[in-house]
Short mmCIF file of the C-alpha atoms (twelve columns), coordinates in Angstrom:
data_MODEL
# 
_entry.id   MODEL 
# 
loop_
_atom_site.group_PDB 
_atom_site.id 
_atom_site.type_symbol 
_atom_site.label_atom_id 
_atom_site.label_alt_id 
_atom_site.label_comp_id 
_atom_site.label_asym_id 
_atom_site.label_seq_id 
_atom_site.Cartn_x 
_atom_site.Cartn_y 
_atom_site.Cartn_z 
_atom_site.pdbx_PDB_model_num 
ATOM 1   C CA . MET A 1   75.212  138.088 91.393  1 
ATOM 2   C CA . SER A 2   74.279  140.880 93.796  1 
ATOM 3   C CA . ALA A 3   76.626  143.641 94.940  1 
ATOM 4   C CA . ALA A 4   76.842  141.961 98.347  1 
ATOM 5   C CA . ASP A 5   77.806  138.658 96.768  1 
ATOM 6   C CA . SER A 6   80.527  140.279 94.670  1 
ATOM 7   C CA . SER A 7   82.484  141.139 97.815  1 
ATOM 8   C CA . VAL A 8   82.831  137.487 98.818  1 
ATOM 9   C CA . PRO A 9   86.287  136.175 97.863  1 
ATOM 10  C CA . PRO A 10  86.433  133.124 95.623  1 
ATOM 11  C CA . PRO A 11  87.268  129.764 97.251  1 
ATOM 12  C CA . SER A 12  90.978  129.013 97.582  1 
ATOM 13  C CA . PHE A 13  92.732  125.728 98.224  1 
ATOM 14  C CA . GLY A 14  95.991  127.362 99.259  1 
ATOM 15  C CA . VAL A 15  94.932  130.167 101.580 1 
ATOM 16  C CA . ALA A 16  92.163  130.475 104.129 1 
ATOM 17  C CA . PRO A 17  90.666  133.936 103.363 1 
ATOM 18  C CA . GLU A 18  88.977  134.151 106.746 1 
ATOM 19  C CA . LEU A 19  92.378  134.124 108.491 1 
ATOM 20  C CA . PRO A 20  94.664  137.150 108.807 1 
ATOM 21  C CA . ALA A 21  97.585  137.212 106.406 1 
ATOM 22  C CA . GLY A 22  100.410 134.966 107.556 1 
ATOM 23  C CA . VAL A 23  98.382  132.981 110.083 1 
ATOM 24  C CA . GLU A 24  97.869  130.005 107.753 1 
ATOM 25  C CA . ARG A 25  101.655 129.657 107.350 1 
ATOM 26  C CA . ARG A 26  101.994 128.942 111.064 1 
ATOM 27  C CA . LEU A 27  99.365  126.223 111.136 1 
ATOM 28  C CA . PRO A 28  100.714 122.659 111.445 1 
ATOM 29  C CA . PRO A 29  100.282 120.549 108.314 1 
ATOM 30  C CA . LYS A 30  97.471  118.026 108.180 1 
ATOM 31  C CA . ARG A 31  98.410  114.492 109.068 1 
ATOM 32  C CA . PRO A 32  99.193  112.685 105.785 1 
ATOM 33  C CA . ALA A 33  96.495  110.274 104.647 1 
ATOM 34  C CA . TRP A 34  98.913  107.405 104.073 1 
ATOM 35  C CA . LYS A 35  97.405  103.934 104.286 1 
ATOM 36  C CA . PRO A 36  98.973  101.766 107.017 1 
ATOM 37  C CA . TRP A 37  99.533  98.863  104.628 1 
ATOM 38  C CA . THR A 38  101.761 101.036 102.453 1 
ATOM 39  C CA . ALA A 39  104.308 101.100 105.292 1 
ATOM 40  C CA . TRP A 40  104.872 97.356  104.995 1 
ATOM 41  C CA . VAL A 41  104.839 97.266  101.210 1 
ATOM 42  C CA . ALA A 42  107.308 100.159 101.114 1 
ATOM 43  C CA . LEU A 43  109.600 98.292  103.532 1 
ATOM 44  C CA . ILE A 44  109.546 95.193  101.342 1 
ATOM 45  C CA . ALA A 45  110.087 97.292  98.213  1 
ATOM 46  C CA . ALA A 46  113.019 99.099  99.821  1 
ATOM 47  C CA . PHE A 47  114.760 95.846  100.698 1 
ATOM 48  C CA . GLY A 48  113.968 94.383  97.291  1 
ATOM 49  C CA . GLY A 49  115.517 97.390  95.618  1 
ATOM 50  C CA . ALA A 50  118.475 97.230  97.990  1 
ATOM 51  C CA . LEU A 51  119.119 93.572  97.104  1 
ATOM 52  C CA . MET A 52  118.979 94.323  93.393  1 
ATOM 53  C CA . GLY A 53  121.208 97.352  93.858  1 
ATOM 54  C CA . ALA A 54  123.702 95.365  95.919  1 
ATOM 55  C CA . LEU A 55  123.799 92.747  93.161  1 
ATOM 56  C CA . VAL A 56  124.586 95.416  90.577  1 
ATOM 57  C CA . VAL A 57  127.276 96.930  92.812  1 
ATOM 58  C CA . GLY A 58  128.733 93.463  93.371  1 
ATOM 59  C CA . ILE A 59  128.848 92.731  89.639  1 
ATOM 60  C CA . ILE A 60  130.595 96.037  89.027  1 
ATOM 61  C CA . GLY A 61  133.018 95.138  91.799  1 
ATOM 62  C CA . VAL A 62  133.752 91.748  90.249  1 
ATOM 63  C CA . ILE A 63  134.399 93.413  86.896  1 
ATOM 64  C CA . GLY A 64  136.831 95.672  88.717  1 
ATOM 65  C CA . GLY A 65  138.605 92.685  90.264  1 
ATOM 66  C CA . ALA A 66  136.825 92.382  93.630  1 
ATOM 67  C CA . ASP A 67  136.146 89.034  95.294  1 
ATOM 68  C CA . LEU A 68  132.512 88.639  96.392  1 
ATOM 69  C CA . SER A 69  133.581 86.188  99.097  1 
ATOM 70  C CA . ASP A 70  135.514 89.067  100.663 1 
ATOM 71  C CA . PRO A 71  133.968 92.309  99.330  1 
ATOM 72  C CA . THR A 72  136.128 95.392  99.201  1 
ATOM 73  C CA . PRO A 73  135.197 98.461  101.285 1 
ATOM 74  C CA . ALA A 74  134.081 100.184 98.082  1 
ATOM 75  C CA . VAL A 75  131.597 97.398  97.353  1 
ATOM 76  C CA . ASN A 76  130.208 97.374  100.901 1 
ATOM 77  C CA . ILE A 77  129.956 101.168 101.054 1 
ATOM 78  C CA . GLY A 78  128.348 101.323 97.620  1 
ATOM 79  C CA . ALA A 79  125.790 98.659  98.527  1 
ATOM 80  C CA . THR A 80  124.942 100.448 101.778 1 
ATOM 81  C CA . ILE A 81  124.440 103.762 99.983  1 
ATOM 82  C CA . VAL A 82  122.145 102.046 97.476  1 
ATOM 83  C CA . GLN A 83  120.141 100.591 100.366 1 
ATOM 84  C CA . ASP A 84  119.728 104.034 101.928 1 
ATOM 85  C CA . LEU A 85  118.641 105.527 98.605  1 
ATOM 86  C CA . CYS A 86  116.081 102.737 98.248  1 
ATOM 87  C CA . PHE A 87  114.608 103.660 101.638 1 
ATOM 88  C CA . ILE A 88  114.120 107.244 100.490 1 
ATOM 89  C CA . ALA A 89  112.744 106.246 97.090  1 
ATOM 90  C CA . ALA A 90  110.277 103.758 98.605  1 
ATOM 91  C CA . ALA A 91  108.973 106.349 101.069 1 
ATOM 92  C CA . VAL A 92  108.409 108.954 98.359  1 
ATOM 93  C CA . LEU A 93  106.893 106.429 95.948  1 
ATOM 94  C CA . PHE A 94  104.309 104.988 98.330  1 
ATOM 95  C CA . ALA A 95  103.535 108.318 99.967  1 
ATOM 96  C CA . GLY A 96  102.696 109.516 96.470  1 
ATOM 97  C CA . MET A 97  99.818  107.045 96.307  1 
ATOM 98  C CA . ALA A 98  97.808  109.461 98.476  1 
ATOM 99  C CA . GLY A 99  98.681  112.522 96.412  1 
ATOM 100 C CA . ARG A 100 101.754 114.587 95.798  1 
ATOM 101 C CA . PRO A 101 103.904 114.223 98.938  1 
ATOM 102 C CA . LEU A 102 105.246 117.398 100.506 1 
ATOM 103 C CA . PRO A 103 108.338 117.792 102.703 1 
ATOM 104 C CA . ALA A 104 106.288 118.880 105.721 1 
ATOM 105 C CA . GLN A 105 104.313 115.621 105.611 1 
ATOM 106 C CA . PHE A 106 107.539 113.739 106.281 1 
ATOM 107 C CA . GLY A 107 108.389 116.150 109.086 1 
ATOM 108 C CA . LEU A 108 110.899 118.187 107.093 1 
ATOM 109 C CA . ARG A 109 109.856 121.441 108.712 1 
ATOM 110 C CA . PRO A 110 111.380 123.820 111.271 1 
ATOM 111 C CA . THR A 111 110.659 123.495 114.972 1 
ATOM 112 C CA . PRO A 112 111.525 125.676 118.002 1 
ATOM 113 C CA . VAL A 113 115.207 125.006 118.687 1 
ATOM 114 C CA . LEU A 114 115.194 125.084 122.498 1 
ATOM 115 C CA . ARG A 115 112.233 122.736 122.726 1 
ATOM 116 C CA . ALA A 116 113.870 120.391 120.216 1 
ATOM 117 C CA . ILE A 117 117.123 120.349 122.210 1 
ATOM 118 C CA . ALA A 118 115.237 119.611 125.424 1 
ATOM 119 C CA . TRP A 119 113.354 116.693 123.890 1 
ATOM 120 C CA . MET A 120 116.509 115.358 122.239 1 
ATOM 121 C CA . ALA A 121 118.263 115.380 125.622 1 
ATOM 122 C CA . ILE A 122 115.360 113.506 127.222 1 
ATOM 123 C CA . ALA A 123 115.251 110.975 124.389 1 
ATOM 124 C CA . PHE A 124 118.987 110.314 124.465 1 
ATOM 125 C CA . LEU A 125 119.012 110.000 128.278 1 
ATOM 126 C CA . ALA A 126 116.200 107.446 128.122 1 
ATOM 127 C CA . PHE A 127 118.050 105.481 125.434 1 
ATOM 128 C CA . TYR A 128 121.339 105.648 127.370 1 
ATOM 129 C CA . VAL A 129 119.778 104.437 130.638 1 
ATOM 130 C CA . PHE A 130 117.925 101.627 128.868 1 
ATOM 131 C CA . THR A 131 121.110 100.512 127.097 1 
ATOM 132 C CA . VAL A 132 123.209 100.565 130.265 1 
ATOM 133 C CA . VAL A 133 120.639 98.512  132.187 1 
ATOM 134 C CA . TRP A 134 120.165 96.043  129.320 1 
ATOM 135 C CA . VAL A 135 123.902 95.573  128.754 1 
ATOM 136 C CA . ALA A 136 124.366 94.924  132.476 1 
ATOM 137 C CA . ILE A 137 121.607 92.303  132.437 1 
ATOM 138 C CA . VAL A 138 122.787 90.370  129.377 1 
ATOM 139 C CA . HIS A 139 126.521 91.093  129.859 1 
ATOM 140 C CA . ALA A 140 126.869 92.382  126.313 1 
ATOM 141 C CA . ASP A 141 129.527 94.673  124.887 1 
ATOM 142 C CA . ALA A 142 127.800 97.938  123.928 1 
ATOM 143 C CA . ASP A 143 130.726 98.885  121.677 1 
ATOM 144 C CA . ASP A 144 130.661 95.648  119.698 1 
ATOM 145 C CA . THR A 145 129.607 96.466  116.138 1 
ATOM 146 C CA . LYS A 146 130.477 94.772  112.864 1 
ATOM 147 C CA . LEU A 147 129.801 97.677  110.542 1 
ATOM 148 C CA . PRO A 148 133.153 99.537  110.725 1 
ATOM 149 C CA . ASP A 149 135.056 96.352  109.867 1 
ATOM 150 C CA . GLU A 150 132.687 95.581  106.981 1 
ATOM 151 C CA . LEU A 151 133.231 99.090  105.618 1 
ATOM 152 C CA . GLY A 152 136.994 98.602  105.769 1 
ATOM 153 C CA . VAL A 153 137.854 101.487 108.100 1 
ATOM 154 C CA . ASP A 154 141.139 99.790  108.994 1 
ATOM 155 C CA . ARG A 155 142.218 99.370  105.371 1 
ATOM 156 C CA . SER A 156 142.640 102.962 104.236 1 
ATOM 157 C CA . THR A 157 142.029 106.558 105.249 1 
ATOM 158 C CA . ALA A 158 139.675 107.001 102.286 1 
ATOM 159 C CA . ALA A 159 137.551 104.064 103.422 1 
ATOM 160 C CA . MET A 160 137.486 105.408 106.978 1 
ATOM 161 C CA . LEU A 161 136.325 108.858 105.840 1 
ATOM 162 C CA . ALA A 162 133.703 107.366 103.521 1 
ATOM 163 C CA . ALA A 163 132.435 105.115 106.310 1 
ATOM 164 C CA . ALA A 164 132.257 108.062 108.724 1 
ATOM 165 C CA . LEU A 165 130.220 110.046 106.188 1 
ATOM 166 C CA . LEU A 166 127.936 107.092 105.588 1 
ATOM 167 C CA . VAL A 167 127.373 106.386 109.284 1 
ATOM 168 C CA . ALA A 168 127.013 109.965 110.537 1 
ATOM 169 C CA . VAL A 169 125.211 111.616 107.603 1 
ATOM 170 C CA . VAL A 170 123.722 109.303 104.979 1 
ATOM 171 C CA . ALA A 171 122.271 106.641 107.296 1 
ATOM 172 C CA . PRO A 172 120.601 109.087 109.736 1 
ATOM 173 C CA . ILE A 173 118.982 111.030 106.900 1 
ATOM 174 C CA . ALA A 174 117.763 107.968 104.964 1 
ATOM 175 C CA . GLU A 175 116.637 105.898 107.945 1 
ATOM 176 C CA . GLU A 176 114.841 108.768 109.645 1 
ATOM 177 C CA . PHE A 177 113.167 109.820 106.406 1 
ATOM 178 C CA . PHE A 178 111.814 106.310 105.902 1 
ATOM 179 C CA . PHE A 179 111.110 105.079 109.434 1 
ATOM 180 C CA . ARG A 180 110.056 108.204 111.310 1 
ATOM 181 C CA . GLY A 181 109.065 110.261 108.282 1 
ATOM 182 C CA . PHE A 182 106.952 107.680 106.454 1 
ATOM 183 C CA . PHE A 183 106.685 104.253 108.129 1 
ATOM 184 C CA . PHE A 184 105.716 105.612 111.569 1 
ATOM 185 C CA . ALA A 185 103.374 108.227 110.078 1 
ATOM 186 C CA . ALA A 186 101.555 105.621 107.977 1 
ATOM 187 C CA . LEU A 187 101.163 103.206 110.894 1 
ATOM 188 C CA . ARG A 188 99.943  106.023 113.109 1 
ATOM 189 C CA . ASN A 189 96.850  106.220 110.904 1 
ATOM 190 C CA . TRP A 190 96.049  102.651 111.953 1 
ATOM 191 C CA . LYS A 191 96.012  102.378 115.760 1 
ATOM 192 C CA . GLY A 192 97.472  105.675 116.902 1 
ATOM 193 C CA . LEU A 193 100.744 106.826 118.441 1 
ATOM 194 C CA . TRP A 194 101.866 104.071 120.801 1 
ATOM 195 C CA . PRO A 195 101.333 100.970 118.633 1 
ATOM 196 C CA . ALA A 196 102.929 102.793 115.695 1 
ATOM 197 C CA . ALA A 197 105.943 103.836 117.776 1 
ATOM 198 C CA . ILE A 198 106.425 100.332 119.244 1 
ATOM 199 C CA . ILE A 199 106.129 98.569  115.880 1 
ATOM 200 C CA . THR A 200 108.418 101.084 114.175 1 
ATOM 201 C CA . GLY A 201 110.987 100.659 116.938 1 
ATOM 202 C CA . LEU A 202 110.948 96.873  116.663 1 
ATOM 203 C CA . VAL A 203 111.317 96.977  112.877 1 
ATOM 204 C CA . PHE A 204 114.091 99.550  113.186 1 
ATOM 205 C CA . GLY A 205 115.979 97.288  115.571 1 
ATOM 206 C CA . GLY A 206 115.382 94.301  113.310 1 
ATOM 207 C CA . ILE A 207 116.946 95.877  110.224 1 
ATOM 208 C CA . HIS A 208 120.252 96.080  112.080 1 
ATOM 209 C CA . VAL A 209 120.602 92.307  112.178 1 
ATOM 210 C CA . GLY A 210 123.996 91.617  110.673 1 
ATOM 211 C CA . SER A 211 125.512 95.016  111.461 1 
ATOM 212 C CA . ALA A 212 125.080 94.796  115.247 1 
ATOM 213 C CA . GLU A 213 125.306 92.015  117.805 1 
ATOM 214 C CA . VAL A 214 122.021 90.243  118.549 1 
ATOM 215 C CA . ALA A 215 122.169 91.354  122.191 1 
ATOM 216 C CA . LEU A 216 122.136 95.004  121.089 1 
ATOM 217 C CA . LEU A 217 119.076 94.778  118.841 1 
ATOM 218 C CA . LEU A 218 116.659 95.520  121.687 1 
ATOM 219 C CA . PRO A 219 118.423 98.778  122.671 1 
ATOM 220 C CA . LEU A 220 118.370 99.759  118.994 1 
ATOM 221 C CA . ALA A 221 114.653 98.988  118.898 1 
ATOM 222 C CA . PHE A 222 114.174 101.188 121.964 1 
ATOM 223 C CA . PHE A 223 116.151 103.928 120.233 1 
ATOM 224 C CA . GLY A 224 113.802 103.663 117.254 1 
ATOM 225 C CA . PHE A 225 110.860 103.889 119.645 1 
ATOM 226 C CA . VAL A 226 112.056 107.062 121.398 1 
ATOM 227 C CA . LEU A 227 112.868 108.625 118.026 1 
ATOM 228 C CA . CYS A 228 109.192 108.171 117.120 1 
ATOM 229 C CA . LEU A 229 108.192 109.970 120.306 1 
ATOM 230 C CA . LEU A 230 110.703 112.704 119.533 1 
ATOM 231 C CA . ARG A 231 109.152 113.098 116.082 1 
ATOM 232 C CA . GLU A 232 105.732 113.339 117.678 1 
ATOM 233 C CA . ARG A 233 106.664 115.828 120.392 1 
ATOM 234 C CA . THR A 234 108.617 118.219 118.175 1 
ATOM 235 C CA . GLY A 235 106.488 117.883 115.047 1 
ATOM 236 C CA . SER A 236 109.676 117.721 113.012 1 
ATOM 237 C CA . LEU A 237 112.002 115.087 111.602 1 
ATOM 238 C CA . PHE A 238 115.102 117.254 111.981 1 
ATOM 239 C CA . PRO A 239 115.626 116.559 115.734 1 
ATOM 240 C CA . CYS A 240 115.413 112.823 114.949 1 
ATOM 241 C CA . ILE A 241 118.059 113.134 112.234 1 
ATOM 242 C CA . VAL A 242 120.334 115.188 114.492 1 
ATOM 243 C CA . LEU A 243 120.017 112.802 117.452 1 
ATOM 244 C CA . HIS A 244 120.534 109.789 115.190 1 
ATOM 245 C CA . SER A 245 123.645 111.431 113.765 1 
ATOM 246 C CA . ALA A 246 124.946 112.256 117.236 1 
ATOM 247 C CA . ASN A 247 124.493 108.662 118.399 1 
ATOM 248 C CA . ASN A 248 126.120 107.234 115.268 1 
ATOM 249 C CA . SER A 249 129.022 109.691 115.471 1 
ATOM 250 C CA . LEU A 250 129.617 108.669 119.081 1 
ATOM 251 C CA . ALA A 251 129.349 104.941 118.338 1 
ATOM 252 C CA . PHE A 252 131.636 105.185 115.318 1 
ATOM 253 C CA . GLY A 253 134.187 107.269 117.205 1 
ATOM 254 C CA . VAL A 254 134.223 104.900 120.168 1 
ATOM 255 C CA . SER A 255 134.743 101.933 117.829 1 
ATOM 256 C CA . GLN A 256 137.811 103.744 116.441 1 
ATOM 257 C CA . HIS A 257 139.046 104.755 119.910 1 
ATOM 258 C CA . TRP A 258 138.679 108.450 119.034 1 
ATOM 259 C CA . SER A 259 138.533 111.394 121.430 1 
ATOM 260 C CA . TRP A 260 138.430 114.925 119.956 1 
ATOM 261 C CA . GLN A 261 137.609 113.481 116.558 1 
ATOM 262 C CA . ILE A 262 134.097 112.530 117.754 1 
ATOM 263 C CA . PRO A 263 132.759 116.092 118.214 1 
ATOM 264 C CA . LEU A 264 134.554 117.093 115.009 1 
ATOM 265 C CA . LEU A 265 132.763 114.331 113.116 1 
ATOM 266 C CA . PHE A 266 129.434 115.396 114.581 1 
ATOM 267 C CA . VAL A 267 129.950 119.061 113.685 1 
ATOM 268 C CA . CYS A 268 130.877 118.110 110.112 1 
ATOM 269 C CA . ALA A 269 127.848 115.824 109.975 1 
ATOM 270 C CA . LEU A 270 125.574 118.663 111.143 1 
ATOM 271 C CA . ALA A 271 126.978 120.914 108.421 1 
ATOM 272 C CA . ALA A 272 126.300 118.242 105.791 1 
ATOM 273 C CA . ILE A 273 122.792 117.587 107.119 1 
ATOM 274 C CA . GLY A 274 122.073 121.320 107.119 1 
ATOM 275 C CA . GLY A 275 123.244 121.563 103.523 1 
ATOM 276 C CA . ALA A 276 121.025 118.643 102.527 1 
ATOM 277 C CA . ALA A 277 118.041 120.231 104.297 1 
ATOM 278 C CA . ALA A 278 118.614 123.530 102.503 1 
ATOM 279 C CA . LEU A 279 118.795 121.706 99.166  1 
ATOM 280 C CA . VAL A 280 115.542 119.882 99.834  1 
ATOM 281 C CA . ARG A 281 113.857 123.111 100.858 1 
ATOM 282 C CA . ALA A 282 114.988 124.854 97.689  1 
ATOM 283 C CA . LYS A 283 114.372 122.051 95.188  1 
ATOM 284 C CA . TRP A 284 111.351 120.163 96.532  1 
ATOM 285 C CA . ALA A 285 108.858 122.676 97.931  1 
ATOM 286 C CA . PRO A 286 108.685 125.479 100.484 1 
ATOM 287 C CA . VAL A 287 108.532 124.168 104.053 1 
ATOM 288 C CA . PRO A 288 105.961 125.957 106.241 1 
ATOM 289 C CA . ALA A 289 107.092 127.157 109.642 1 
ATOM 290 C CA . ALA A 290 106.175 125.078 112.692 1 
ATOM 291 C CA . ALA A 291 103.677 126.377 115.169 1 
ATOM 292 C CA . GLY A 292 105.339 128.051 118.131 1 
# 
């Protein structure tokens, strides 16, 4: 090797030597090479795991004296948590088929706060207007939801607090991680943004069959659609999780006829989500900063 050649830095897969120090950290991550078909297989696997998990929870409940014809709040809450964990596990498992998945590929990365707030406001306004118009057309009750009753919020304070945690923290994290973090991203590699967002929204609305009135499934599908656009515009999953939590906190609070408790629930949910994000950042892998 000549003296001139010895000055050339060796190839690196982690750093681009031709860029100034620190520049590569600000570059957006490459779009994950997830196959579109894995989105559907992961969805089926998640529900299969959820059914098996619910069966196990039910058996444990029966051993403890519960009646499966009228499950206790503990059984329903436990089964719902298992379902949410299955969503996360399925996303990680099938994303891993294309190589070791990183947090940033799912959108777990910072984004400019003011821009995120602006896009969240636009997304929520669009969802609110759509819901109001749709409810007026079909004469549905926008506050009619079965989930709080199934979780036993009227049976005990403990059940109410557990249900609030589940609705405002666990569900937004798990559902956004799977649907906007993985499912939408995988489908986007098929036909692009708009088909992926529409399909993801429709599937998202469909999974709420049983926990919401049929007339409200279309607004939920539209909510899933705008959350995909929010994910796309901000480049991060965190605004989607926050907006999802805000909507669920509001819906849960309204169902319980709350007032000041609603913002309190949302603030507590944000603290819990922030703690979960910090844990993921510390234990999974460093999250690169978003481009400004």
